[in-house]
């Protein structure tokens, strides 16, 4: 079975996010009433797995091994079947 | 009213995505059965707007003016009330 996983990687609370801050300032400068912007990375991964449970654990493993840095990143995953 | 918008910015179909390709190759190298990876940027924007309809049009405007490059990027938005 083929699955599509969206993985969103954000910096943990407490880590400064200069890109987000700059974007926030720029939006304020354009006149928008913005109070904060956090920037993050996202990956759309198409992969094969035996079933949904296996797919969830595979993606979790990919995140820990390659896609995120567990020391400084938080991540969340959305999985759908193709 | 305060709203939170998630904005996902991906390259349009046809633009090469070297980061996604490299990530895909790396995941394959680790033994995962991955067929493709697309990388993208995401922004979480907290802002004020009079109502939901106004919020949607404001975010759309922010995307076109600052957050995305309409020539090469596709984007999608998820809005929730805070």
Short mmCIF file of N, CA and C in Angstrom, two decimals:
data_model
loop_
_atom_site.label_atom_id
_atom_site.label_comp_id
_atom_site.label_asym_id
_atom_site.label_seq_id
_atom_site.Cartn_x
_atom_site.Cartn_y
_atom_site.Cartn_z
N UNK A 1 0.83 -1.21 0.00
CA UNK A 1 0.00 0.00 0.00
C UNK A 1 0.86 1.26 0.00
N UNK A 2 0.38 2.27 -0.74
CA UNK A 2 1.12 3.53 -0.77
C UNK A 2 0.50 4.55 0.19
N UNK A 3 1.36 5.26 0.87
CA UNK A 3 0.90 6.28 1.80
C UNK A 3 1.56 7.62 1.48
N UNK A 4 0.84 8.69 1.82
CA UNK A 4 1.43 10.03 1.73
C UNK A 4 1.51 10.59 3.13
N UNK A 5 2.69 11.01 3.55
CA UNK A 5 2.84 11.61 4.87
C UNK A 5 3.27 13.06 4.72
N UNK A 6 2.57 13.97 5.40
CA UNK A 6 3.03 15.35 5.53
C UNK A 6 3.74 15.45 6.87
N UNK A 7 4.99 15.89 6.84
CA UNK A 7 5.75 16.06 8.08
C UNK A 7 6.06 17.55 8.25
N UNK A 8 5.63 18.13 9.36
CA UNK A 8 5.89 19.54 9.64
C UNK A 8 6.93 19.63 10.72
N UNK A 9 8.01 20.33 10.45
CA UNK A 9 9.12 20.43 11.39
C UNK A 9 9.24 21.88 11.86
N UNK A 10 9.03 22.12 13.14
CA UNK A 10 9.19 23.47 13.70
C UNK A 10 10.25 23.46 14.78
N UNK A 11 10.80 24.63 15.06
CA UNK A 11 11.74 24.74 16.17
C UNK A 11 10.97 24.64 17.48
N UNK A 12 11.57 23.99 18.48
CA UNK A 12 10.94 23.92 19.80
C UNK A 12 10.78 25.32 20.39
N UNK A 13 9.79 25.45 21.27
CA UNK A 13 9.61 26.70 22.01
C UNK A 13 10.92 27.10 22.66
N UNK A 14 11.26 28.38 22.62
CA UNK A 14 12.47 28.84 23.28
C UNK A 14 13.62 29.03 22.31
N UNK A 15 13.57 28.35 21.15
CA UNK A 15 14.58 28.59 20.13
C UNK A 15 14.17 29.79 19.31
N UNK A 16 15.10 30.71 19.08
CA UNK A 16 14.71 31.89 18.32
C UNK A 16 14.56 31.52 16.85
N UNK A 17 13.64 32.20 16.19
CA UNK A 17 13.29 31.89 14.81
C UNK A 17 13.41 33.19 14.01
N UNK A 18 14.64 33.53 13.62
CA UNK A 18 14.87 34.83 12.95
C UNK A 18 14.03 34.99 11.69
N UNK A 19 13.86 33.91 10.93
CA UNK A 19 13.08 34.04 9.69
C UNK A 19 11.64 34.42 10.00
N UNK A 20 11.08 33.75 11.02
CA UNK A 20 9.71 34.07 11.43
C UNK A 20 9.59 35.51 11.92
N UNK A 21 10.58 35.95 12.72
CA UNK A 21 10.53 37.32 13.24
C UNK A 21 10.61 38.34 12.13
N UNK A 22 11.52 38.10 11.18
CA UNK A 22 11.67 39.03 10.06
C UNK A 22 10.40 39.08 9.22
N UNK A 23 9.80 37.90 8.99
CA UNK A 23 8.56 37.84 8.22
C UNK A 23 7.46 38.61 8.95
N UNK A 24 7.39 38.43 10.27
CA UNK A 24 6.40 39.13 11.07
C UNK A 24 6.58 40.64 10.95
N UNK A 25 7.83 41.11 11.07
CA UNK A 25 8.10 42.55 10.94
C UNK A 25 7.70 43.06 9.56
N UNK A 26 8.02 42.26 8.54
CA UNK A 26 7.71 42.69 7.17
C UNK A 26 6.20 42.79 6.97
N UNK A 27 5.45 41.83 7.52
CA UNK A 27 3.99 41.87 7.38
C UNK A 27 3.42 43.08 8.13
N UNK A 28 3.97 43.35 9.33
CA UNK A 28 3.54 44.55 10.06
C UNK A 28 3.81 45.80 9.24
N UNK A 29 4.99 45.83 8.62
CA UNK A 29 5.36 46.99 7.78
C UNK A 29 4.41 47.18 6.61
N UNK A 30 3.80 46.10 6.15
CA UNK A 30 2.84 46.20 5.05
C UNK A 30 1.44 46.56 5.57
N UNK A 31 1.31 46.71 6.90
CA UNK A 31 0.04 47.16 7.45
C UNK A 31 -0.86 46.07 8.01
N UNK A 32 -0.34 44.81 8.09
CA UNK A 32 -1.18 43.74 8.63
C UNK A 32 -1.04 43.67 10.15
N UNK A 33 -2.14 43.32 10.80
CA UNK A 33 -2.17 43.25 12.26
C UNK A 33 -1.71 41.87 12.74
N UNK A 34 -0.41 41.61 12.56
CA UNK A 34 0.15 40.29 12.84
C UNK A 34 0.80 40.29 14.21
N UNK A 35 0.55 39.27 15.04
CA UNK A 35 1.24 39.26 16.34
C UNK A 35 2.44 38.31 16.36
N UNK A 36 2.42 37.24 15.59
CA UNK A 36 3.63 36.42 15.48
C UNK A 36 3.62 35.54 14.24
N UNK A 37 4.82 35.21 13.79
CA UNK A 37 4.97 34.27 12.67
C UNK A 37 6.04 33.25 13.08
N UNK A 38 5.73 31.96 12.92
CA UNK A 38 6.74 30.92 13.11
C UNK A 38 6.96 30.28 11.75
N UNK A 39 8.22 30.14 11.38
CA UNK A 39 8.48 29.48 10.09
C UNK A 39 8.82 28.02 10.35
N UNK A 40 8.51 27.18 9.41
CA UNK A 40 8.87 25.77 9.57
C UNK A 40 9.10 25.12 8.21
N UNK A 41 9.61 23.92 8.25
CA UNK A 41 9.84 23.11 7.05
C UNK A 41 8.73 22.09 6.96
N UNK A 42 8.39 21.70 5.76
CA UNK A 42 7.43 20.61 5.61
C UNK A 42 7.93 19.66 4.53
N UNK A 43 7.68 18.38 4.70
CA UNK A 43 8.04 17.38 3.70
C UNK A 43 6.80 16.56 3.35
N UNK A 44 6.62 16.32 2.06
CA UNK A 44 5.56 15.40 1.64
C UNK A 44 6.27 14.14 1.16
N UNK A 45 6.08 13.06 1.89
CA UNK A 45 6.80 11.81 1.59
C UNK A 45 5.81 10.76 1.07
N UNK A 46 6.07 10.25 -0.13
CA UNK A 46 5.26 9.14 -0.65
C UNK A 46 6.05 7.85 -0.45
N UNK A 47 5.45 6.89 0.22
CA UNK A 47 6.21 5.67 0.52
C UNK A 47 5.28 4.47 0.62
N UNK A 48 5.91 3.30 0.66
CA UNK A 48 5.15 2.05 0.72
C UNK A 48 5.24 1.44 2.10
N UNK A 49 4.14 0.88 2.57
CA UNK A 49 4.14 0.17 3.85
C UNK A 49 3.03 -0.86 3.83
N UNK A 50 3.15 -1.86 4.71
CA UNK A 50 2.19 -2.96 4.71
C UNK A 50 0.80 -2.51 5.14
N UNK A 51 0.72 -1.70 6.19
CA UNK A 51 -0.57 -1.20 6.64
C UNK A 51 -0.38 0.16 7.33
N UNK A 52 -1.50 0.73 7.80
CA UNK A 52 -1.46 2.07 8.36
C UNK A 52 -0.59 2.16 9.62
N UNK A 53 -0.69 1.11 10.45
CA UNK A 53 0.07 1.12 11.71
C UNK A 53 1.57 1.11 11.41
N UNK A 54 1.95 0.25 10.48
CA UNK A 54 3.35 0.16 10.07
C UNK A 54 3.81 1.49 9.45
N UNK A 55 2.92 2.09 8.65
CA UNK A 55 3.24 3.37 8.00
C UNK A 55 3.54 4.44 9.05
N UNK A 56 2.69 4.50 10.09
CA UNK A 56 2.89 5.50 11.14
C UNK A 56 4.24 5.31 11.83
N UNK A 57 4.59 4.06 12.13
CA UNK A 57 5.85 3.85 12.84
C UNK A 57 7.04 4.09 11.92
N UNK A 58 6.89 3.79 10.61
CA UNK A 58 7.98 4.06 9.66
C UNK A 58 8.26 5.56 9.56
N UNK A 59 7.19 6.36 9.44
CA UNK A 59 7.39 7.81 9.32
C UNK A 59 8.03 8.37 10.57
N UNK A 60 7.58 7.87 11.72
CA UNK A 60 8.14 8.33 12.97
C UNK A 60 9.65 8.05 13.00
N UNK A 61 10.02 6.87 12.51
CA UNK A 61 11.43 6.49 12.46
C UNK A 61 12.21 7.41 11.49
N UNK A 62 11.62 7.67 10.29
CA UNK A 62 12.28 8.57 9.32
C UNK A 62 12.52 9.93 9.95
N UNK A 63 11.52 10.43 10.72
CA UNK A 63 11.65 11.74 11.34
C UNK A 63 12.81 11.75 12.31
N UNK A 64 12.90 10.70 13.14
CA UNK A 64 13.94 10.68 14.15
C UNK A 64 15.32 10.45 13.54
N UNK A 65 15.38 9.66 12.46
CA UNK A 65 16.68 9.34 11.89
C UNK A 65 17.20 10.40 10.92
N UNK A 66 16.29 11.06 10.18
CA UNK A 66 16.78 11.95 9.13
C UNK A 66 16.09 13.32 9.05
N UNK A 67 14.76 13.33 9.13
CA UNK A 67 14.06 14.57 8.78
C UNK A 67 14.11 15.65 9.86
N UNK A 68 14.29 15.25 11.12
CA UNK A 68 14.31 16.27 12.18
C UNK A 68 15.53 16.10 13.07
N UNK A 69 15.80 17.13 13.82
CA UNK A 69 16.84 17.08 14.84
C UNK A 69 16.12 17.06 16.20
N UNK A 70 16.05 15.89 16.85
CA UNK A 70 15.22 15.77 18.05
C UNK A 70 15.62 16.73 19.17
N UNK A 71 16.86 17.22 19.13
CA UNK A 71 17.30 18.15 20.17
C UNK A 71 16.59 19.49 20.07
N UNK A 72 16.39 19.97 18.84
CA UNK A 72 15.85 21.32 18.72
C UNK A 72 14.52 21.40 17.97
N UNK A 73 14.10 20.30 17.36
CA UNK A 73 12.87 20.36 16.54
C UNK A 73 11.68 19.62 17.17
N UNK A 74 10.51 20.19 16.94
CA UNK A 74 9.26 19.47 17.18
C UNK A 74 8.73 19.07 15.81
N UNK A 75 7.98 17.98 15.74
CA UNK A 75 7.37 17.66 14.46
C UNK A 75 6.00 17.06 14.65
N UNK A 76 5.19 17.22 13.58
CA UNK A 76 3.91 16.52 13.60
C UNK A 76 3.67 15.93 12.23
N UNK A 77 2.92 14.84 12.19
CA UNK A 77 2.78 14.07 10.96
C UNK A 77 1.30 13.87 10.64
N UNK A 78 0.95 13.98 9.36
CA UNK A 78 -0.40 13.61 8.91
C UNK A 78 -0.24 12.55 7.83
N UNK A 79 -0.87 11.40 8.03
CA UNK A 79 -0.72 10.32 7.05
C UNK A 79 -2.03 10.05 6.34
N UNK A 80 -1.98 9.91 5.03
CA UNK A 80 -3.18 9.49 4.32
C UNK A 80 -2.81 8.39 3.32
N UNK A 81 -3.79 7.53 3.04
CA UNK A 81 -3.56 6.42 2.12
C UNK A 81 -3.75 6.92 0.70
N UNK A 82 -2.96 6.40 -0.23
CA UNK A 82 -3.13 6.85 -1.63
C UNK A 82 -3.94 5.84 -2.42
N UNK B 1 -10.99 39.70 16.59
CA UNK B 1 -10.80 38.26 16.72
C UNK B 1 -9.42 37.85 16.23
N UNK B 2 -8.84 36.88 16.95
CA UNK B 2 -7.53 36.37 16.55
C UNK B 2 -7.65 35.07 15.75
N UNK B 3 -6.85 35.00 14.74
CA UNK B 3 -6.86 33.80 13.90
C UNK B 3 -5.45 33.24 13.78
N UNK B 4 -5.38 31.92 13.57
CA UNK B 4 -4.09 31.29 13.28
C UNK B 4 -4.17 30.71 11.87
N UNK B 5 -3.25 31.09 11.02
CA UNK B 5 -3.23 30.54 9.66
C UNK B 5 -1.97 29.73 9.45
N UNK B 6 -2.13 28.52 8.95
CA UNK B 6 -0.98 27.74 8.48
C UNK B 6 -0.90 27.92 6.98
N UNK B 7 0.25 28.38 6.51
CA UNK B 7 0.44 28.57 5.07
C UNK B 7 1.53 27.60 4.60
N UNK B 8 1.21 26.74 3.66
CA UNK B 8 2.19 25.79 3.11
C UNK B 8 2.57 26.22 1.72
N UNK B 9 3.85 26.42 1.51
CA UNK B 9 4.34 26.91 0.22
C UNK B 9 5.18 25.83 -0.44
N UNK B 10 4.73 25.34 -1.59
CA UNK B 10 5.50 24.33 -2.33
C UNK B 10 5.84 24.86 -3.72
N UNK B 11 6.85 24.29 -4.32
CA UNK B 11 7.17 24.64 -5.70
C UNK B 11 6.11 24.06 -6.62
N UNK B 12 5.77 24.80 -7.68
CA UNK B 12 4.83 24.29 -8.65
C UNK B 12 5.38 23.04 -9.34
N UNK B 13 4.46 22.21 -9.83
CA UNK B 13 4.86 21.04 -10.61
C UNK B 13 5.78 21.48 -11.74
N UNK B 14 6.82 20.73 -11.98
CA UNK B 14 7.72 21.05 -13.08
C UNK B 14 8.99 21.75 -12.62
N UNK B 15 8.94 22.40 -11.43
CA UNK B 15 10.16 22.99 -10.89
C UNK B 15 10.92 21.90 -10.14
N UNK B 16 12.22 21.83 -10.38
CA UNK B 16 12.96 20.78 -9.70
C UNK B 16 13.16 21.17 -8.24
N UNK B 17 13.17 20.16 -7.38
CA UNK B 17 13.23 20.36 -5.94
C UNK B 17 14.42 19.55 -5.42
N UNK B 18 15.64 20.13 -5.53
CA UNK B 18 16.85 19.37 -5.17
C UNK B 18 16.83 18.88 -3.74
N UNK B 19 16.29 19.69 -2.82
CA UNK B 19 16.27 19.27 -1.42
C UNK B 19 15.40 18.02 -1.25
N UNK B 20 14.24 18.04 -1.91
CA UNK B 20 13.35 16.88 -1.84
C UNK B 20 14.00 15.64 -2.44
N UNK B 21 14.68 15.84 -3.59
CA UNK B 21 15.33 14.69 -4.25
C UNK B 21 16.44 14.10 -3.39
N UNK B 22 17.23 14.99 -2.78
CA UNK B 22 18.33 14.51 -1.93
C UNK B 22 17.78 13.78 -0.72
N UNK B 23 16.70 14.34 -0.13
CA UNK B 23 16.08 13.69 1.03
C UNK B 23 15.55 12.32 0.64
N UNK B 24 14.93 12.25 -0.53
CA UNK B 24 14.40 10.98 -1.01
C UNK B 24 15.52 9.95 -1.17
N UNK B 25 16.64 10.37 -1.80
CA UNK B 25 17.77 9.46 -1.97
C UNK B 25 18.33 8.99 -0.62
N UNK B 26 18.40 9.94 0.33
CA UNK B 26 18.94 9.59 1.65
C UNK B 26 18.03 8.58 2.36
N UNK B 27 16.71 8.78 2.24
CA UNK B 27 15.78 7.83 2.87
C UNK B 27 15.87 6.46 2.23
N UNK B 28 16.02 6.45 0.89
CA UNK B 28 16.21 5.16 0.20
C UNK B 28 17.49 4.49 0.70
N UNK B 29 18.53 5.29 0.85
CA UNK B 29 19.81 4.78 1.34
C UNK B 29 19.70 4.16 2.73
N UNK B 30 18.77 4.66 3.52
CA UNK B 30 18.56 4.11 4.87
C UNK B 30 17.65 2.89 4.84
N UNK B 31 17.17 2.53 3.63
CA UNK B 31 16.39 1.30 3.50
C UNK B 31 14.88 1.49 3.45
N UNK B 32 14.42 2.74 3.37
CA UNK B 32 12.97 2.97 3.31
C UNK B 32 12.48 2.90 1.87
N UNK B 33 11.26 2.41 1.71
CA UNK B 33 10.68 2.24 0.39
C UNK B 33 9.95 3.53 -0.04
N UNK B 34 10.75 4.57 -0.31
CA UNK B 34 10.20 5.89 -0.59
C UNK B 34 10.16 6.12 -2.09
N UNK B 35 9.05 6.63 -2.63
CA UNK B 35 9.05 6.90 -4.07
C UNK B 35 9.27 8.37 -4.39
N UNK B 36 8.84 9.29 -3.52
CA UNK B 36 9.21 10.69 -3.75
C UNK B 36 9.07 11.52 -2.48
N UNK B 37 9.86 12.60 -2.44
CA UNK B 37 9.77 13.57 -1.34
C UNK B 37 9.72 14.95 -1.96
N UNK B 38 8.76 15.78 -1.54
CA UNK B 38 8.73 17.19 -1.93
C UNK B 38 8.96 17.99 -0.66
N UNK B 39 9.88 18.95 -0.73
CA UNK B 39 10.09 19.78 0.45
C UNK B 39 9.31 21.07 0.28
N UNK B 40 8.89 21.64 1.37
CA UNK B 40 8.20 22.93 1.29
C UNK B 40 8.42 23.75 2.55
N UNK B 41 8.01 25.00 2.48
CA UNK B 41 8.09 25.92 3.62
C UNK B 41 6.71 26.00 4.23
N UNK B 42 6.64 26.24 5.53
CA UNK B 42 5.34 26.49 6.14
C UNK B 42 5.47 27.67 7.10
N UNK B 43 4.43 28.47 7.18
CA UNK B 43 4.40 29.59 8.13
C UNK B 43 3.16 29.46 8.99
N UNK B 44 3.33 29.71 10.29
CA UNK B 44 2.17 29.80 11.18
C UNK B 44 2.03 31.27 11.53
N UNK B 45 0.96 31.88 11.07
CA UNK B 45 0.77 33.33 11.26
C UNK B 45 -0.38 33.58 12.22
N UNK B 46 -0.12 34.29 13.32
CA UNK B 46 -1.18 34.69 14.25
C UNK B 46 -1.53 36.14 13.95
N UNK B 47 -2.77 36.42 13.66
CA UNK B 47 -3.14 37.79 13.28
C UNK B 47 -4.57 38.10 13.67
N UNK B 48 -4.91 39.40 13.56
CA UNK B 48 -6.23 39.87 13.94
C UNK B 48 -7.04 40.19 12.71
N UNK B 49 -8.32 39.85 12.74
CA UNK B 49 -9.22 40.22 11.63
C UNK B 49 -10.64 40.31 12.18
N UNK B 50 -11.49 41.03 11.48
CA UNK B 50 -12.86 41.26 11.96
C UNK B 50 -13.67 39.97 11.99
N UNK B 51 -13.59 39.18 10.95
CA UNK B 51 -14.32 37.91 10.92
C UNK B 51 -13.60 36.91 10.03
N UNK B 52 -14.15 35.71 9.92
CA UNK B 52 -13.47 34.63 9.21
C UNK B 52 -13.27 34.94 7.73
N UNK B 53 -14.29 35.57 7.13
CA UNK B 53 -14.22 35.87 5.71
C UNK B 53 -13.09 36.87 5.43
N UNK B 54 -13.04 37.90 6.30
CA UNK B 54 -11.98 38.91 6.19
C UNK B 54 -10.61 38.26 6.42
N UNK B 55 -10.54 37.35 7.40
CA UNK B 55 -9.28 36.67 7.71
C UNK B 55 -8.77 35.90 6.49
N UNK B 56 -9.67 35.17 5.83
CA UNK B 56 -9.29 34.40 4.65
C UNK B 56 -8.73 35.30 3.55
N UNK B 57 -9.40 36.43 3.32
CA UNK B 57 -8.92 37.30 2.25
C UNK B 57 -7.61 37.99 2.63
N UNK B 58 -7.45 38.29 3.94
CA UNK B 58 -6.19 38.90 4.40
C UNK B 58 -5.02 37.95 4.19
N UNK B 59 -5.19 36.68 4.57
CA UNK B 59 -4.09 35.72 4.43
C UNK B 59 -3.75 35.53 2.95
N UNK B 60 -4.78 35.49 2.13
CA UNK B 60 -4.54 35.33 0.71
C UNK B 60 -3.69 36.49 0.17
N UNK B 61 -4.01 37.68 0.65
CA UNK B 61 -3.25 38.87 0.26
C UNK B 61 -1.81 38.79 0.75
N UNK B 62 -1.62 38.38 2.03
CA UNK B 62 -0.25 38.23 2.57
C UNK B 62 0.56 37.25 1.72
N UNK B 63 -0.09 36.15 1.32
CA UNK B 63 0.61 35.15 0.51
C UNK B 63 1.06 35.75 -0.80
N UNK B 64 0.16 36.49 -1.46
CA UNK B 64 0.52 37.03 -2.76
C UNK B 64 1.55 38.14 -2.67
N UNK B 65 1.47 38.94 -1.58
CA UNK B 65 2.37 40.08 -1.46
C UNK B 65 3.73 39.72 -0.89
N UNK B 66 3.78 38.74 0.02
CA UNK B 66 5.06 38.51 0.71
C UNK B 66 5.47 37.05 0.87
N UNK B 67 4.54 36.19 1.24
CA UNK B 67 4.96 34.84 1.65
C UNK B 67 5.30 33.91 0.49
N UNK B 68 4.73 34.16 -0.67
CA UNK B 68 5.00 33.26 -1.79
C UNK B 68 5.43 34.04 -3.03
N UNK B 69 6.00 33.32 -3.96
CA UNK B 69 6.32 33.87 -5.26
C UNK B 69 5.33 33.25 -6.26
N UNK B 70 4.32 34.02 -6.67
CA UNK B 70 3.24 33.43 -7.48
C UNK B 70 3.72 32.81 -8.79
N UNK B 71 4.90 33.22 -9.25
CA UNK B 71 5.42 32.66 -10.50
C UNK B 71 5.82 31.19 -10.33
N UNK B 72 6.42 30.87 -9.19
CA UNK B 72 6.96 29.51 -9.06
C UNK B 72 6.35 28.70 -7.90
N UNK B 73 5.58 29.35 -7.04
CA UNK B 73 5.06 28.64 -5.87
C UNK B 73 3.56 28.36 -5.94
N UNK B 74 3.18 27.24 -5.39
CA UNK B 74 1.79 26.96 -5.07
C UNK B 74 1.65 27.11 -3.56
N UNK B 75 0.49 27.48 -3.09
CA UNK B 75 0.31 27.51 -1.63
C UNK B 75 -1.08 27.06 -1.25
N UNK B 76 -1.16 26.57 0.02
CA UNK B 76 -2.49 26.29 0.55
C UNK B 76 -2.54 26.77 1.98
N UNK B 77 -3.74 27.15 2.43
CA UNK B 77 -3.89 27.81 3.72
C UNK B 77 -4.92 27.07 4.56
N UNK B 78 -4.63 26.93 5.85
CA UNK B 78 -5.63 26.42 6.81
C UNK B 78 -5.81 27.47 7.89
N UNK B 79 -7.04 27.94 8.07
CA UNK B 79 -7.28 28.98 9.06
C UNK B 79 -8.09 28.43 10.22
N UNK B 80 -7.69 28.77 11.45
CA UNK B 80 -8.53 28.43 12.59
C UNK B 80 -8.63 29.63 13.52
N UNK B 81 -9.75 29.70 14.25
CA UNK B 81 -9.95 30.81 15.16
C UNK B 81 -9.27 30.51 16.48
N UNK B 82 -8.71 31.52 17.13
CA UNK B 82 -8.06 31.27 18.43
C UNK B 82 -9.00 31.62 19.57
#
